[in-house]
Amino acid sequence: MAYDPELADRIREALSEEAGVREVKMFGGLAFMVNGKLAVTADSHGRLMVRCDPDRVEELLQREGAFWPEMRGRRMSKGWMVVDAGGTESDEAFDSWIREALDYNEKETAGE
């Protein structure tokens, strides 16, 4: 399995009341699309990758377990954040990351 099933279940539960959620295997994990846009992924190491407001990246990097993702040895553009399992242990911390993803998703969807 290419993603942490417990983390995927937590994400499913958190997104259960959102309309237009779809699961897609990508980024070596399981991505959750909301309104046709990637919102959050679960990987095999129990980490979230969150699509977030690029203007909030510096602030979000201060949170426990958060770091800027790299792909093929290069830092991804602002607007992406990875959060290790330690940064999502509490329900409060986990929910705050899901909220970041949904807030940005809503902002991006409204801008279409």
mmCIF file of N, CA and C in Angstrom:
data_model
loop_
_atom_site.group_PDB
_atom_site.id
_atom_site.type_symbol
_atom_site.label_atom_id
_atom_site.label_comp_id
_atom_site.label_asym_id
_atom_site.label_seq_id
_atom_site.Cartn_x
_atom_site.Cartn_y
_atom_site.Cartn_z
ATOM 1 N N MET A 1 0.846 -1.181 0.000
ATOM 2 C CA MET A 1 0.000 0.000 0.000
ATOM 3 C C MET A 1 0.889 1.242 0.000
ATOM 4 N N ALA A 2 0.555 2.209 -0.834
ATOM 5 C CA ALA A 2 1.398 3.386 -1.017
ATOM 6 C C ALA A 2 1.025 4.549 -0.105
ATOM 7 N N TYR A 3 0.146 4.325 0.854
ATOM 8 C CA TYR A 3 -0.222 5.399 1.767
ATOM 9 C C TYR A 3 -0.606 4.787 3.111
ATOM 10 N N ASP A 4 -0.582 5.609 4.134
ATOM 11 C CA ASP A 4 -0.942 5.186 5.483
ATOM 12 C C ASP A 4 -2.470 5.084 5.559
ATOM 13 N N PRO A 5 -3.022 3.881 5.710
ATOM 14 C CA PRO A 5 -4.484 3.740 5.698
ATOM 15 C C PRO A 5 -5.179 4.429 6.865
ATOM 16 N N GLU A 6 -4.542 4.488 8.024
ATOM 17 C CA GLU A 6 -5.151 5.174 9.165
ATOM 18 C C GLU A 6 -5.248 6.673 8.908
ATOM 19 N N LEU A 7 -4.186 7.238 8.329
ATOM 20 C CA LEU A 7 -4.217 8.661 7.992
ATOM 21 C C LEU A 7 -5.272 8.928 6.928
ATOM 22 N N ALA A 8 -5.343 8.060 5.921
ATOM 23 C CA ALA A 8 -6.361 8.226 4.872
ATOM 24 C C ALA A 8 -7.764 8.193 5.474
ATOM 25 N N ASP A 9 -7.993 7.311 6.442
ATOM 26 C CA ASP A 9 -9.302 7.254 7.096
ATOM 27 C C ASP A 9 -9.608 8.540 7.869
ATOM 28 N N ARG A 10 -8.595 9.095 8.521
ATOM 29 C CA ARG A 10 -8.794 10.370 9.235
ATOM 30 C C ARG A 10 -9.175 11.481 8.256
ATOM 31 N N ILE A 11 -8.499 11.494 7.111
ATOM 32 C CA ILE A 11 -8.796 12.512 6.102
ATOM 33 C C ILE A 11 -10.214 12.314 5.570
ATOM 34 N N ARG A 12 -10.570 11.054 5.250
ATOM 35 C CA ARG A 12 -11.922 10.765 4.763
ATOM 36 C C ARG A 12 -12.979 11.273 5.742
ATOM 37 N N GLU A 13 -12.749 10.988 7.008
ATOM 38 C CA GLU A 13 -13.701 11.420 8.038
ATOM 39 C C GLU A 13 -13.787 12.952 8.079
ATOM 40 N N ALA A 14 -12.642 13.612 8.024
ATOM 41 C CA ALA A 14 -12.611 15.075 8.085
ATOM 42 C C ALA A 14 -13.296 15.709 6.873
ATOM 43 N N LEU A 15 -13.250 15.027 5.740
ATOM 44 C CA LEU A 15 -13.832 15.569 4.509
ATOM 45 C C LEU A 15 -15.227 15.013 4.217
ATOM 46 N N SER A 16 -15.758 14.222 5.128
ATOM 47 C CA SER A 16 -17.013 13.507 4.866
ATOM 48 C C SER A 16 -18.203 14.419 4.582
ATOM 49 N N GLU A 17 -18.168 15.630 5.060
ATOM 50 C CA GLU A 17 -19.297 16.533 4.825
ATOM 51 C C GLU A 17 -19.051 17.519 3.684
ATOM 52 N N GLU A 18 -17.894 17.398 3.049
ATOM 53 C CA GLU A 18 -17.568 18.265 1.910
ATOM 54 C C GLU A 18 -18.156 17.669 0.636
ATOM 55 N N ALA A 19 -18.656 18.509 -0.217
ATOM 56 C CA ALA A 19 -19.176 18.059 -1.509
ATOM 57 C C ALA A 19 -18.024 17.924 -2.500
ATOM 58 N N GLY A 20 -18.159 17.028 -3.431
ATOM 59 C CA GLY A 20 -17.199 16.926 -4.522
ATOM 60 C C GLY A 20 -15.837 16.405 -4.135
ATOM 61 N N VAL A 21 -15.762 15.469 -3.179
ATOM 62 C CA VAL A 21 -14.484 14.883 -2.785
ATOM 63 C C VAL A 21 -14.236 13.634 -3.617
ATOM 64 N N ARG A 22 -13.008 13.534 -4.110
ATOM 65 C CA ARG A 22 -12.622 12.388 -4.927
ATOM 66 C C ARG A 22 -11.233 11.966 -4.500
ATOM 67 N N GLU A 23 -10.972 10.666 -4.487
ATOM 68 C CA GLU A 23 -9.657 10.133 -4.117
ATOM 69 C C GLU A 23 -8.913 9.699 -5.372
ATOM 70 N N VAL A 24 -7.635 10.071 -5.441
ATOM 71 C CA VAL A 24 -6.808 9.753 -6.597
ATOM 72 C C VAL A 24 -5.423 9.355 -6.101
ATOM 73 N N LYS A 25 -4.873 8.280 -6.638
ATOM 74 C CA LYS A 25 -3.512 7.891 -6.285
ATOM 75 C C LYS A 25 -2.543 8.789 -7.059
ATOM 76 N N MET A 26 -1.730 9.527 -6.319
ATOM 77 C CA MET A 26 -0.707 10.386 -6.920
ATOM 78 C C MET A 26 0.323 10.788 -5.870
ATOM 79 N N PHE A 27 1.429 11.332 -6.293
ATOM 80 C CA PHE A 27 2.512 11.754 -5.406
ATOM 81 C C PHE A 27 2.972 10.610 -4.513
ATOM 82 N N GLY A 28 2.864 9.378 -4.984
ATOM 83 C CA GLY A 28 3.273 8.238 -4.186
ATOM 84 C C GLY A 28 2.379 8.009 -2.988
ATOM 85 N N GLY A 29 1.163 8.518 -3.025
ATOM 86 C CA GLY A 29 0.232 8.362 -1.917
ATOM 87 C C GLY A 29 -1.195 8.443 -2.412
ATOM 88 N N LEU A 30 -2.085 8.841 -1.536
ATOM 89 C CA LEU A 30 -3.489 8.987 -1.871
ATOM 90 C C LEU A 30 -3.878 10.453 -1.719
ATOM 91 N N ALA A 31 -4.293 11.049 -2.826
ATOM 92 C CA ALA A 31 -4.671 12.457 -2.835
ATOM 93 C C ALA A 31 -6.183 12.590 -2.716
ATOM 94 N N PHE A 32 -6.593 13.632 -2.021
ATOM 95 C CA PHE A 32 -8.011 13.951 -1.875
ATOM 96 C C PHE A 32 -8.269 15.249 -2.614
ATOM 97 N N MET A 33 -9.086 15.134 -3.650
ATOM 98 C CA MET A 33 -9.456 16.277 -4.467
ATOM 99 C C MET A 33 -10.783 16.816 -3.945
ATOM 100 N N VAL A 34 -10.874 18.131 -3.815
ATOM 101 C CA VAL A 34 -12.111 18.779 -3.407
ATOM 102 C C VAL A 34 -12.429 19.819 -4.485
ATOM 103 N N ASN A 35 -13.621 19.740 -5.029
ATOM 104 C CA ASN A 35 -14.021 20.646 -6.113
ATOM 105 C C ASN A 35 -13.046 20.580 -7.292
ATOM 106 N N GLY A 36 -12.520 19.390 -7.562
ATOM 107 C CA GLY A 36 -11.615 19.191 -8.690
ATOM 108 C C GLY A 36 -10.191 19.659 -8.469
ATOM 109 N N LYS A 37 -9.873 20.090 -7.247
ATOM 110 C CA LYS A 37 -8.528 20.585 -6.942
ATOM 111 C C LYS A 37 -7.928 19.779 -5.799
ATOM 112 N N LEU A 38 -6.636 19.499 -5.917
ATOM 113 C CA LEU A 38 -5.962 18.752 -4.862
ATOM 114 C C LEU A 38 -5.988 19.565 -3.572
ATOM 115 N N ALA A 39 -6.413 18.935 -2.485
ATOM 116 C CA ALA A 39 -6.468 19.619 -1.188
ATOM 117 C C ALA A 39 -5.440 19.050 -0.225
ATOM 118 N N VAL A 40 -5.361 17.720 -0.123
ATOM 119 C CA VAL A 40 -4.487 17.090 0.860
ATOM 120 C C VAL A 40 -4.169 15.669 0.410
ATOM 121 N N THR A 41 -2.980 15.185 0.774
ATOM 122 C CA THR A 41 -2.611 13.805 0.464
ATOM 123 C C THR A 41 -2.143 13.100 1.727
ATOM 124 N N ALA A 42 -2.223 11.775 1.678
ATOM 125 C CA ALA A 42 -1.666 10.910 2.722
ATOM 126 C C ALA A 42 -0.549 10.105 2.073
ATOM 127 N N ASP A 43 0.616 10.025 2.719
ATOM 128 C CA ASP A 43 1.687 9.210 2.156
ATOM 129 C C ASP A 43 1.936 7.976 3.022
ATOM 130 N N SER A 44 2.887 7.167 2.629
ATOM 131 C CA SER A 44 3.155 5.905 3.321
ATOM 132 C C SER A 44 3.884 6.085 4.648
ATOM 133 N N HIS A 45 4.344 7.302 4.934
ATOM 134 C CA HIS A 45 5.075 7.578 6.180
ATOM 135 C C HIS A 45 4.206 8.284 7.219
ATOM 136 N N GLY A 46 2.906 8.351 6.965
ATOM 137 C CA GLY A 46 1.999 9.000 7.899
ATOM 138 C C GLY A 46 2.034 10.512 7.843
ATOM 139 N N ARG A 47 2.490 11.041 6.716
ATOM 140 C CA ARG A 47 2.576 12.498 6.555
ATOM 141 C C ARG A 47 1.452 13.009 5.667
ATOM 142 N N LEU A 48 1.026 14.220 5.972
ATOM 143 C CA LEU A 48 0.085 14.949 5.120
ATOM 144 C C LEU A 48 0.884 15.835 4.173
ATOM 145 N N MET A 49 0.400 15.986 2.965
ATOM 146 C CA MET A 49 0.870 17.085 2.127
ATOM 147 C C MET A 49 -0.371 17.933 1.907
ATOM 148 N N VAL A 50 -0.269 19.196 2.260
ATOM 149 C CA VAL A 50 -1.406 20.106 2.266
ATOM 150 C C VAL A 50 -1.196 21.207 1.236
ATOM 151 N N ARG A 51 -2.219 21.473 0.456
ATOM 152 C CA ARG A 51 -2.213 22.618 -0.450
ATOM 153 C C ARG A 51 -2.707 23.792 0.383
ATOM 154 N N CYS A 52 -1.900 24.839 0.464
ATOM 155 C CA CYS A 52 -2.237 25.965 1.339
ATOM 156 C C CYS A 52 -1.969 27.287 0.632
ATOM 157 N N ASP A 53 -2.413 28.340 1.251
ATOM 158 C CA ASP A 53 -2.230 29.683 0.715
ATOM 159 C C ASP A 53 -0.731 30.008 0.694
ATOM 160 N N PRO A 54 -0.177 30.312 -0.464
ATOM 161 C CA PRO A 54 1.252 30.637 -0.544
ATOM 162 C C PRO A 54 1.668 31.786 0.379
ATOM 163 N N ASP A 55 0.753 32.698 0.634
ATOM 164 C CA ASP A 55 1.057 33.826 1.512
ATOM 165 C C ASP A 55 1.176 33.410 2.974
ATOM 166 N N ARG A 56 0.743 32.197 3.316
ATOM 167 C CA ARG A 56 0.786 31.724 4.702
ATOM 168 C C ARG A 56 1.927 30.735 4.972
ATOM 169 N N VAL A 57 2.702 30.402 3.946
ATOM 170 C CA VAL A 57 3.727 29.366 4.092
ATOM 171 C C VAL A 57 4.712 29.669 5.216
ATOM 172 N N GLU A 58 5.231 30.874 5.266
ATOM 173 C CA GLU A 58 6.223 31.204 6.297
ATOM 174 C C GLU A 58 5.646 31.012 7.696
ATOM 175 N N GLU A 59 4.421 31.427 7.895
ATOM 176 C CA GLU A 59 3.757 31.244 9.191
ATOM 177 C C GLU A 59 3.525 29.758 9.481
ATOM 178 N N LEU A 60 3.069 29.012 8.477
ATOM 179 C CA LEU A 60 2.770 27.596 8.673
ATOM 180 C C LEU A 60 4.021 26.767 8.946
ATOM 181 N N LEU A 61 5.150 27.203 8.421
ATOM 182 C CA LEU A 61 6.402 26.488 8.682
ATOM 183 C C LEU A 61 6.790 26.510 10.159
ATOM 184 N N GLN A 62 6.201 27.402 10.929
ATOM 185 C CA GLN A 62 6.492 27.491 12.361
ATOM 186 C C GLN A 62 5.759 26.424 13.171
ATOM 187 N N ARG A 63 4.770 25.780 12.570
ATOM 188 C CA ARG A 63 3.999 24.756 13.276
ATOM 189 C C ARG A 63 4.819 23.467 13.412
ATOM 190 N N GLU A 64 4.510 22.738 14.465
ATOM 191 C CA GLU A 64 5.206 21.481 14.726
ATOM 192 C C GLU A 64 5.046 20.513 13.555
ATOM 193 N N GLY A 65 6.167 19.942 13.127
ATOM 194 C CA GLY A 65 6.164 18.910 12.100
ATOM 195 C C GLY A 65 6.049 19.386 10.678
ATOM 196 N N ALA A 66 5.931 20.702 10.458
ATOM 197 C CA ALA A 66 5.722 21.231 9.109
ATOM 198 C C ALA A 66 7.056 21.490 8.415
ATOM 199 N N PHE A 67 7.116 21.143 7.146
ATOM 200 C CA PHE A 67 8.283 21.480 6.341
ATOM 201 C C PHE A 67 7.888 21.620 4.885
ATOM 202 N N TRP A 68 8.753 22.289 4.151
ATOM 203 C CA TRP A 68 8.517 22.563 2.741
ATOM 204 C C TRP A 68 8.893 21.320 1.949
ATOM 205 N N PRO A 69 8.009 20.788 1.145
ATOM 206 C CA PRO A 69 8.299 19.546 0.429
ATOM 207 C C PRO A 69 9.271 19.728 -0.725
ATOM 208 N N GLU A 70 9.943 18.640 -1.018
ATOM 209 C CA GLU A 70 10.824 18.583 -2.181
ATOM 210 C C GLU A 70 10.342 17.456 -3.083
ATOM 211 N N MET A 71 10.520 17.663 -4.365
ATOM 212 C CA MET A 71 10.205 16.624 -5.332
ATOM 213 C C MET A 71 11.379 16.524 -6.292
ATOM 214 N N ARG A 72 11.927 15.329 -6.386
ATOM 215 C CA ARG A 72 13.102 15.077 -7.230
ATOM 216 C C ARG A 72 14.254 16.007 -6.857
ATOM 217 N N GLY A 73 14.424 16.233 -5.547
ATOM 218 C CA GLY A 73 15.542 17.028 -5.057
ATOM 219 C C GLY A 73 15.363 18.533 -5.150
ATOM 220 N N ARG A 74 14.206 18.982 -5.591
ATOM 221 C CA ARG A 74 13.958 20.423 -5.710
ATOM 222 C C ARG A 74 12.770 20.807 -4.848
ATOM 223 N N ARG A 75 12.891 21.934 -4.199
ATOM 224 C CA ARG A 75 11.806 22.450 -3.356
ATOM 225 C C ARG A 75 10.593 22.778 -4.232
ATOM 226 N N MET A 76 9.422 22.356 -3.778
ATOM 227 C CA MET A 76 8.191 22.664 -4.505
ATOM 228 C C MET A 76 7.854 24.143 -4.322
ATOM 229 N N SER A 77 6.973 24.633 -5.157
ATOM 230 C CA SER A 77 6.583 26.037 -5.083
ATOM 231 C C SER A 77 5.822 26.316 -3.792
ATOM 232 N N LYS A 78 5.783 27.591 -3.425
ATOM 233 C CA LYS A 78 5.006 27.975 -2.245
ATOM 234 C C LYS A 78 3.557 27.561 -2.469
ATOM 235 N N GLY A 79 2.924 27.162 -1.395
ATOM 236 C CA GLY A 79 1.550 26.711 -1.494
ATOM 237 C C GLY A 79 1.422 25.234 -1.193
ATOM 238 N N TRP A 80 2.547 24.601 -0.922
ATOM 239 C CA TRP A 80 2.563 23.188 -0.539
ATOM 240 C C TRP A 80 3.273 23.066 0.800
ATOM 241 N N MET A 81 2.755 22.200 1.654
ATOM 242 C CA MET A 81 3.338 21.989 2.973
ATOM 243 C C MET A 81 3.226 20.508 3.299
ATOM 244 N N VAL A 82 4.283 19.945 3.871
ATOM 245 C CA VAL A 82 4.235 18.574 4.370
ATOM 246 C C VAL A 82 4.243 18.646 5.887
ATOM 247 N N VAL A 83 3.452 17.785 6.503
ATOM 248 C CA VAL A 83 3.356 17.743 7.955
ATOM 249 C C VAL A 83 3.598 16.312 8.390
ATOM 250 N N ASP A 84 4.649 16.099 9.199
ATOM 251 C CA ASP A 84 4.935 14.735 9.649
ATOM 252 C C ASP A 84 3.927 14.288 10.689
ATOM 253 N N ALA A 85 3.964 13.015 11.027
ATOM 254 C CA ALA A 85 2.976 12.430 11.936
ATOM 255 C C ALA A 85 2.932 13.140 13.285
ATOM 256 N N GLY A 86 4.057 13.629 13.762
ATOM 257 C CA GLY A 86 4.087 14.343 15.037
ATOM 258 C C GLY A 86 3.294 15.640 15.005
ATOM 259 N N GLY A 87 3.166 16.228 13.834
ATOM 260 C CA GLY A 87 2.432 17.485 13.696
ATOM 261 C C GLY A 87 0.933 17.309 13.536
ATOM 262 N N THR A 88 0.486 16.045 13.486
ATOM 263 C CA THR A 88 -0.951 15.792 13.327
ATOM 264 C C THR A 88 -1.476 14.810 14.375
ATOM 265 N N GLU A 89 -0.695 14.576 15.415
ATOM 266 C CA GLU A 89 -1.120 13.613 16.444
ATOM 267 C C GLU A 89 -2.433 14.010 17.103
ATOM 268 N N SER A 90 -2.544 15.248 17.511
ATOM 269 C CA SER A 90 -3.775 15.674 18.183
ATOM 270 C C SER A 90 -4.846 15.958 17.136
ATOM 271 N N ASP A 91 -6.083 15.742 17.531
ATOM 272 C CA ASP A 91 -7.195 16.045 16.630
ATOM 273 C C ASP A 91 -7.223 17.528 16.281
ATOM 274 N N GLU A 92 -6.882 18.349 17.257
ATOM 275 C CA GLU A 92 -6.876 19.799 17.036
ATOM 276 C C GLU A 92 -5.866 20.190 15.954
ATOM 277 N N ALA A 93 -4.648 19.648 16.045
ATOM 278 C CA ALA A 93 -3.614 19.956 15.051
ATOM 279 C C ALA A 93 -4.005 19.413 13.677
ATOM 280 N N PHE A 94 -4.476 18.176 13.648
ATOM 281 C CA PHE A 94 -4.906 17.566 12.390
ATOM 282 C C PHE A 94 -6.006 18.403 11.733
ATOM 283 N N ASP A 95 -7.028 18.737 12.525
ATOM 284 C CA ASP A 95 -8.150 19.518 12.001
ATOM 285 C C ASP A 95 -7.706 20.879 11.480
ATOM 286 N N SER A 96 -6.714 21.480 12.128
ATOM 287 C CA SER A 96 -6.253 22.794 11.672
ATOM 288 C C SER A 96 -5.587 22.698 10.296
ATOM 289 N N TRP A 97 -4.877 21.599 10.034
ATOM 290 C CA TRP A 97 -4.269 21.421 8.720
ATOM 291 C C TRP A 97 -5.326 21.162 7.645
ATOM 292 N N ILE A 98 -6.326 20.365 7.988
ATOM 293 C CA ILE A 98 -7.409 20.128 7.031
ATOM 294 C C ILE A 98 -8.125 21.443 6.734
ATOM 295 N N ARG A 99 -8.339 22.262 7.752
ATOM 296 C CA ARG A 99 -8.984 23.560 7.566
ATOM 297 C C ARG A 99 -8.146 24.459 6.649
ATOM 298 N N GLU A 100 -6.809 24.445 6.826
ATOM 299 C CA GLU A 100 -5.928 25.220 5.927
ATOM 300 C C GLU A 100 -6.165 24.813 4.482
ATOM 301 N N ALA A 101 -6.220 23.497 4.243
ATOM 302 C CA ALA A 101 -6.406 22.992 2.882
ATOM 303 C C ALA A 101 -7.768 23.396 2.333
ATOM 304 N N LEU A 102 -8.800 23.260 3.147
ATOM 305 C CA LEU A 102 -10.143 23.591 2.683
ATOM 306 C C LEU A 102 -10.327 25.092 2.475
ATOM 307 N N ASP A 103 -9.747 25.897 3.340
ATOM 308 C CA ASP A 103 -9.838 27.354 3.167
ATOM 309 C C ASP A 103 -9.202 27.780 1.852
ATOM 310 N N TYR A 104 -8.029 27.219 1.564
ATOM 311 C CA TYR A 104 -7.366 27.587 0.310
ATOM 312 C C TYR A 104 -8.131 27.039 -0.890
ATOM 313 N N ASN A 105 -8.648 25.831 -0.767
ATOM 314 C CA ASN A 105 -9.420 25.234 -1.843
ATOM 315 C C ASN A 105 -10.628 26.102 -2.171
ATOM 316 N N GLU A 106 -11.305 26.570 -1.135
ATOM 317 C CA GLU A 106 -12.479 27.431 -1.324
ATOM 318 C C GLU A 106 -12.086 28.751 -2.016
ATOM 319 N N LYS A 107 -10.971 29.300 -1.579
ATOM 320 C CA LYS A 107 -10.471 30.555 -2.156
ATOM 321 C C LYS A 107 -10.137 30.356 -3.634
ATOM 322 N N GLU A 108 -9.479 29.249 -3.954
ATOM 323 C CA GLU A 108 -9.100 28.967 -5.345
ATOM 324 C C GLU A 108 -10.320 28.676 -6.205
ATOM 325 N N THR A 109 -11.271 27.947 -5.658
ATOM 326 C CA THR A 109 -12.485 27.614 -6.410
ATOM 327 C C THR A 109 -13.311 28.868 -6.684
ATOM 328 N N ALA A 110 -13.372 29.756 -5.714
ATOM 329 C CA ALA A 110 -14.133 31.004 -5.885
ATOM 330 C C ALA A 110 -13.490 31.909 -6.932
ATOM 331 N N GLY A 111 -12.179 31.788 -7.122
ATOM 332 C CA GLY A 111 -11.461 32.645 -8.056
ATOM 333 C C GLY A 111 -11.559 32.197 -9.500
ATOM 334 N N GLU A 112 -12.245 31.100 -9.758
ATOM 335 C CA GLU A 112 -12.339 30.593 -11.140
ATOM 336 C C GLU A 112 -13.221 31.460 -11.995
#
